[in-house]
Coordinates of C-alpha atoms in Angstrom, one line a residue:
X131 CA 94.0 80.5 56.2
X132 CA 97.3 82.1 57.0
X133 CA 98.9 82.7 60.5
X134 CA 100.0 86.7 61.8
X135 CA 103.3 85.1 62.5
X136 CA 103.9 84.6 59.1
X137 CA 104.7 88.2 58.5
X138 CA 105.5 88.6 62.6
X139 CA 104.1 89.4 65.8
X140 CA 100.2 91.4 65.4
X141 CA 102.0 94.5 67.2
X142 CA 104.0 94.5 63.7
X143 CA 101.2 93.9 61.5
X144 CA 97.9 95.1 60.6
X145 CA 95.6 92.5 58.1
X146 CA 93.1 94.4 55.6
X147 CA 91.0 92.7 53.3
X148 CA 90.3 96.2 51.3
X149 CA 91.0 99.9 51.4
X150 CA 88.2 101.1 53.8
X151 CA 86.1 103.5 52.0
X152 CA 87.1 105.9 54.8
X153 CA 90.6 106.5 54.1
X154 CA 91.4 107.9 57.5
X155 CA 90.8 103.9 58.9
X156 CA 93.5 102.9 56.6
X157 CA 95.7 105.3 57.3
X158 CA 96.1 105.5 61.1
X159 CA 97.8 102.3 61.0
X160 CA 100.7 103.9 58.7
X161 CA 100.7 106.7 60.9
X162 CA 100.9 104.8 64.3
X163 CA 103.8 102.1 62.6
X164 CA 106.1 105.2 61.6
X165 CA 105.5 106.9 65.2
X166 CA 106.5 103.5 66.5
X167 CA 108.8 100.9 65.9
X168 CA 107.7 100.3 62.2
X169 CA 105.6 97.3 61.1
X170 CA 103.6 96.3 57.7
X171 CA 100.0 96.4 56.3
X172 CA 99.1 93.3 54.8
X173 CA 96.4 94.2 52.2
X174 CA 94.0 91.4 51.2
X175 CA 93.7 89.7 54.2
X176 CA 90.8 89.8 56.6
X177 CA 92.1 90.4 60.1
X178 CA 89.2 88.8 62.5
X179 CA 89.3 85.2 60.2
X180 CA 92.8 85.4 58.7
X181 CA 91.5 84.0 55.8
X182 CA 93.3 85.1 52.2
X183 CA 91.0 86.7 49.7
X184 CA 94.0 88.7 47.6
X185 CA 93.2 92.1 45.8
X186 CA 91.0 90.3 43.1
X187 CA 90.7 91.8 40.2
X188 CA 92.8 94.8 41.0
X189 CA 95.8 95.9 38.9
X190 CA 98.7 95.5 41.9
X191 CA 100.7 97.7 40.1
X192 CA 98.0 100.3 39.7
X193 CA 96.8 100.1 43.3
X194 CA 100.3 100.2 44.8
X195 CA 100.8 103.9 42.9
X196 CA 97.2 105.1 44.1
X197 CA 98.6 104.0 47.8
X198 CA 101.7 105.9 47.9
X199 CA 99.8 108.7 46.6
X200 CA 97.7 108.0 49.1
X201 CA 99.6 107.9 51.6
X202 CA 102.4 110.8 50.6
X203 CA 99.3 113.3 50.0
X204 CA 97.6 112.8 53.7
X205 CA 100.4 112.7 55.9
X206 CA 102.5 115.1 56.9
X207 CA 105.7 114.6 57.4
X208 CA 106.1 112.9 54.3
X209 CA 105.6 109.3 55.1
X210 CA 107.4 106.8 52.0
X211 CA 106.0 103.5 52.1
X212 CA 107.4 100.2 50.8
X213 CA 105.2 98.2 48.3
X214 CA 105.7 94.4 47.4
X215 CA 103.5 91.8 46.2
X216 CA 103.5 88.4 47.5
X217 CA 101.5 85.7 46.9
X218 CA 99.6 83.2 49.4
X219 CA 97.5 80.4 49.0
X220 CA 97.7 81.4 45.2
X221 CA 96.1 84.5 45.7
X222 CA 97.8 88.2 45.3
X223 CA 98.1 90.0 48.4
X224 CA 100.4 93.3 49.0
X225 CA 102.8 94.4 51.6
X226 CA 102.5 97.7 52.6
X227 CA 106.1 98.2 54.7
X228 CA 106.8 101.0 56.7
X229 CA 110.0 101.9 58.6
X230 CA 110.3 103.8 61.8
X231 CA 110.3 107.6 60.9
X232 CA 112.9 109.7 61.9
X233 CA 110.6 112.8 61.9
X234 CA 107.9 112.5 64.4
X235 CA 105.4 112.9 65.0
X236 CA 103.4 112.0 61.9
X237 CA 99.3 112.8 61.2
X238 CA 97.0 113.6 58.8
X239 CA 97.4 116.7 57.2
X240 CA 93.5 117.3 56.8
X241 CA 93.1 117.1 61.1
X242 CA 96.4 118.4 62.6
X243 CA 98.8 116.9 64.9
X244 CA 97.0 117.1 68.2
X245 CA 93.9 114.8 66.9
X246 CA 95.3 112.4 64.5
X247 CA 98.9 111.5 65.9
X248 CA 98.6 107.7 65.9
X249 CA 101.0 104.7 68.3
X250 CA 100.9 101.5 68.0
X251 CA 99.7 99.6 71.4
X252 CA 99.5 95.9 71.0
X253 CA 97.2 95.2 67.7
X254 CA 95.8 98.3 67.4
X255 CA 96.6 102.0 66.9
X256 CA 95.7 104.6 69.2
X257 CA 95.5 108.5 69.5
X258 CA 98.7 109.6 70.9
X259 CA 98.1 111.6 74.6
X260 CA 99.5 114.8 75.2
X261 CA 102.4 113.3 77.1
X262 CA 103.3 111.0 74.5
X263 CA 102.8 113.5 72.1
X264 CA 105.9 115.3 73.4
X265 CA 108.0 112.3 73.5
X266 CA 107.6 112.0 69.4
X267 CA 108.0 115.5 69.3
X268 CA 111.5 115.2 70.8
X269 CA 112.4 111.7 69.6
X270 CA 111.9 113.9 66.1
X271 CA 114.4 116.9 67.1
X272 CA 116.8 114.1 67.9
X273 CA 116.7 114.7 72.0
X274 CA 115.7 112.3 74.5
X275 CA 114.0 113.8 77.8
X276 CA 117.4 112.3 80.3
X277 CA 119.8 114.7 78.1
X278 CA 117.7 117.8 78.6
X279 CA 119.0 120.2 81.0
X280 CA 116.8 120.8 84.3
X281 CA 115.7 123.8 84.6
X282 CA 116.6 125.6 88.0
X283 CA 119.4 123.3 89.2
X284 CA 123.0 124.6 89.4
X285 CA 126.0 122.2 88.4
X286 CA 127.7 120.7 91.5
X287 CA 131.2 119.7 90.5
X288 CA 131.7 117.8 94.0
X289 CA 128.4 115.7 93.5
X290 CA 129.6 115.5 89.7
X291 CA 132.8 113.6 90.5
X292 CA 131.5 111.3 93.4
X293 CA 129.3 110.0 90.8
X294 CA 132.1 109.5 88.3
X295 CA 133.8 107.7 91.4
X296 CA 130.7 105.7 92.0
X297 CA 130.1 104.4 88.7
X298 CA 133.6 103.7 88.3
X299 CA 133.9 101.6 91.6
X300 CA 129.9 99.6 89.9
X301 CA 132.0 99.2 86.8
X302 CA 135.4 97.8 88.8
X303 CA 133.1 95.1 91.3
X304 CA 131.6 94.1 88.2
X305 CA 134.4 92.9 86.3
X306 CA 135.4 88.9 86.6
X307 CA 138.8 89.2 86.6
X308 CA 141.9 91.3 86.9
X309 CA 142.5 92.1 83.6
X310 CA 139.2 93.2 83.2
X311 CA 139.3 95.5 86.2
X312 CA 142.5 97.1 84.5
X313 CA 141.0 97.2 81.5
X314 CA 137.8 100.0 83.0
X315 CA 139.1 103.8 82.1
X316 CA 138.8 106.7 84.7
X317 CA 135.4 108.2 84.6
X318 CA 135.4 112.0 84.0
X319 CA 133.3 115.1 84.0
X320 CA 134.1 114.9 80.0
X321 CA 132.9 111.9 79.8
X322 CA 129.8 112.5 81.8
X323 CA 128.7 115.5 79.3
X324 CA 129.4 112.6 76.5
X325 CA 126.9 110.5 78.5
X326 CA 124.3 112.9 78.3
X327 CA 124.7 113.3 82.2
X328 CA 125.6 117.0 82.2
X329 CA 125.3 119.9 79.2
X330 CA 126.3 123.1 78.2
X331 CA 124.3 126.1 78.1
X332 CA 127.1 128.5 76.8
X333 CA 130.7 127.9 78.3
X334 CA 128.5 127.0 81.5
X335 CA 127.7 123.2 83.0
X336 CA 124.7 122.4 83.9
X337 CA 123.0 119.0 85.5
X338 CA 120.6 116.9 82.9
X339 CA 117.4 115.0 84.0
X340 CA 119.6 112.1 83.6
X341 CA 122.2 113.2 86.2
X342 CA 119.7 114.6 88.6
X343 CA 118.0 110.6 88.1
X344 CA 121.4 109.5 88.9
X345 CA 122.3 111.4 92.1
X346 CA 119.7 113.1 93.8
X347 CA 116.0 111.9 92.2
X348 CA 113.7 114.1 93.2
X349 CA 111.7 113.2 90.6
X350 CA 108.1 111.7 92.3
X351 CA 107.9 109.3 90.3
X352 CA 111.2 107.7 89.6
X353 CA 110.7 104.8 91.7
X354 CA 110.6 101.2 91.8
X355 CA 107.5 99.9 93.4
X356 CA 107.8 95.7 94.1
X357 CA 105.2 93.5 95.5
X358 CA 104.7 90.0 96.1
X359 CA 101.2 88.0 95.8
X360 CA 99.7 84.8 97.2
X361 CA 98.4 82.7 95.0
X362 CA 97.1 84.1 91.2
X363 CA 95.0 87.2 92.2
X364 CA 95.8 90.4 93.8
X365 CA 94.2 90.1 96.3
X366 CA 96.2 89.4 99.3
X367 CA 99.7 90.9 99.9
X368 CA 102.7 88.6 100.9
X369 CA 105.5 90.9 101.0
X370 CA 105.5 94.9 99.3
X371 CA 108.8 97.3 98.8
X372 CA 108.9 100.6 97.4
X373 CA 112.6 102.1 96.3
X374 CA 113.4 105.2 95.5
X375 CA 116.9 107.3 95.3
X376 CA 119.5 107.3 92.4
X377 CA 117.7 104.1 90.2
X378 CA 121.0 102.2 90.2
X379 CA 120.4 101.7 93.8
X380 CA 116.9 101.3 92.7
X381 CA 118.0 98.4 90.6
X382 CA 119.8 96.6 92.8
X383 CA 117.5 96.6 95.5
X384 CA 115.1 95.5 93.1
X385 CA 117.1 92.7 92.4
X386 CA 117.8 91.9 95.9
X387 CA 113.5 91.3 96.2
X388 CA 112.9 89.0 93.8
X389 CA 116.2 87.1 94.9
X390 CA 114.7 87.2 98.5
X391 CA 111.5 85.5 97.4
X392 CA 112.4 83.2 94.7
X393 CA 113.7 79.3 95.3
X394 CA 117.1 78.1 95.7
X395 CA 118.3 74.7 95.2
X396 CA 121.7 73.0 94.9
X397 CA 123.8 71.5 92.4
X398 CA 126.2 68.6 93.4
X399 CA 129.6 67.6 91.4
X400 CA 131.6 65.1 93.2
X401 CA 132.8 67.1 96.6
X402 CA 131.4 70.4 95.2
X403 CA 127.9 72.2 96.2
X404 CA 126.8 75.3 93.7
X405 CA 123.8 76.9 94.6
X406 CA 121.3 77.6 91.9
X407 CA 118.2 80.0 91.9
X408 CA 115.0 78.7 90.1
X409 CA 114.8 81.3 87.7
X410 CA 118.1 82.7 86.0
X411 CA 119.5 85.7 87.8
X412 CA 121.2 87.3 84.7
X413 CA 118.3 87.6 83.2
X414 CA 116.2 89.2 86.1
X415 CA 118.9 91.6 86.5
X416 CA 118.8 92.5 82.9
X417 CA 115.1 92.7 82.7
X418 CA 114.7 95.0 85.6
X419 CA 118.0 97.5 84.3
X420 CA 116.0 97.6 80.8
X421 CA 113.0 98.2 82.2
X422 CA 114.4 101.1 84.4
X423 CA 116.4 102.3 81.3
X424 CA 113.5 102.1 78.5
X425 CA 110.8 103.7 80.6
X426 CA 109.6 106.9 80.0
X427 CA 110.4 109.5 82.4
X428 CA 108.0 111.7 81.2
X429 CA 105.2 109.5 82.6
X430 CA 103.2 110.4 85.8
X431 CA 103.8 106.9 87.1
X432 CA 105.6 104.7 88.8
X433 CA 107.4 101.7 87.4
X434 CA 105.8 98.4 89.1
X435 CA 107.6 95.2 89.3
X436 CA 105.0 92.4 90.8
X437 CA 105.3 88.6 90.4
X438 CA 102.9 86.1 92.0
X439 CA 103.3 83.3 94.3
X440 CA 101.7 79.9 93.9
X441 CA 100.9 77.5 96.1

């Protein structure tokens, strides 16, 4: 018997004991790693028991040709896999690697891209909707939904520079010390077009979803929905906040919840009393930022943030 977490975690890894005789079983899993975040095949293992059976009788070298082929025949764009051989339990099994692609989306070239465009969720790969459909679609043309102009708004140099003196004045009350505070540069309306915050359409400015996200948010569903539970179920509320506005007021609100309902105890050195929150407050912060940051925008839905209380 081997264990998943030998070659990593099972959203990484697909087991097969053979090539199905239905190519298309085989291949969705490429497909979905090189939409995703990459991951590897591990042929010659059966994926419900784990156990090793290797590729028998097979000629490795022979079968890892037929599955490039294989591969680089049925997929479009061209998807290169990586072959090794390894060997477990004294039995021959191959690795079938495959990096993220920088072209997406990929599919089989026998069904077309709306049918047979494959993600990775958890263990398993799954048809791509439409909406995530256009996120590989850009992620392959190198543009990210924040940078893209929005259509039909008009670029406000007054709102432009009270958010370069906003998040210059977040990036100042962070610092610990003077030197750091000395150390934060000027924020500009150059530097917001670097950030993807404003573009150009000509000679002309012009306000990205990312700056409208930052300022206005009229977006419906850019908001932070928080809830607290009693006990392990559902069922019955104890306290429920939705934020909306710019997200980085979002954040911090966000923030501000889960400090409100989480424990805090004391630490005593000598004459000295430090207070001290159960769970680590760095790391809430950080985990609500990224998942404010890494969400897609394109989704009809809101971001939740819900934690139980036991008693």
């Amino acid at each position: 018997m081997v264990d998943k977490d030998y070659f990593g975690e099972s959203k990484v890894v697909e087991f097969k004991r053979e090539i199905p005789k239905k190519h298309e079983k085989f291949l969705k899993d490429i497909i979905a790693f090189s939409n995703c975040s990459g991951g590897k095949v591990i042929l010659g293992i059966e994926d419900i028991t784990n156990t090793v059976y290797g590729i028998e009788e097979e000629n490795p070298f022979k079968l890892s040709d037929d599955i490039s082929n294989m591969v680089s025949d049925a997929c479009i764009p061209q998807i290169e896999p990586d072959i090794s051989m390894k060997t477990i339990e004294d039995k021959t099994v191959l690795v079938i690697d495959i990096v993220p692609g920088k072209f997406r989306p990929y599919f089989l070239k026998s069904k077309g891209k709306e049918t047979s465009t494959y993600i990775r969720i958890n263990g398993t790969s799954r048809p791509a909707d439409q909406r995530k459909l256009h996120e590989l679609e850009l992620e392959g043309q190198k543009v990210s939904y924040d940078s893209l102009q929005d259509i039909g708004q008009e670029y406000n140099e007054e709102k432009a520079l009270r958010l370069c003196r906003t998040m210059e004045q977040i990036a100042i009350e962070s610092c610990r010390t003077e030197e750091e505070k000395e150390s934060i540069k000027k924020m500009t309306i150059e530097k917001l077009e670097d950030f993807g915050l404003l573009c150009r359409v000509g000679r002309d400015l012009y306000p990205t979803h990312a700056f409208m996200l930052m300022t206005d948010n009229r977006f419906k569903y850019a908001k932070i929905q928080c809830a607290l539970f009693k006990g392990i179920t559902r069922d019955i509320f104890i306290d429920k906040r939705e934020f909306d506005g710019p997200i980085y007021t979002q954040i911090e609100a966000a923030y501000q919840f889960v400090l409100k309902h989480i424990n805090l105890g004391a630490e005593i050195e000598g004459v000295l009393r430090r207070d001290i929150f159960e769970l680590p407050i760095h790391a809430i912060r950080e985990m609500i930022a990224n998942a404010v940051a890494h969400r897609s925008y394109l989704d009809d839905s809101t971001f939740k943030f819900l934690f139980m209380m036991i008693e």
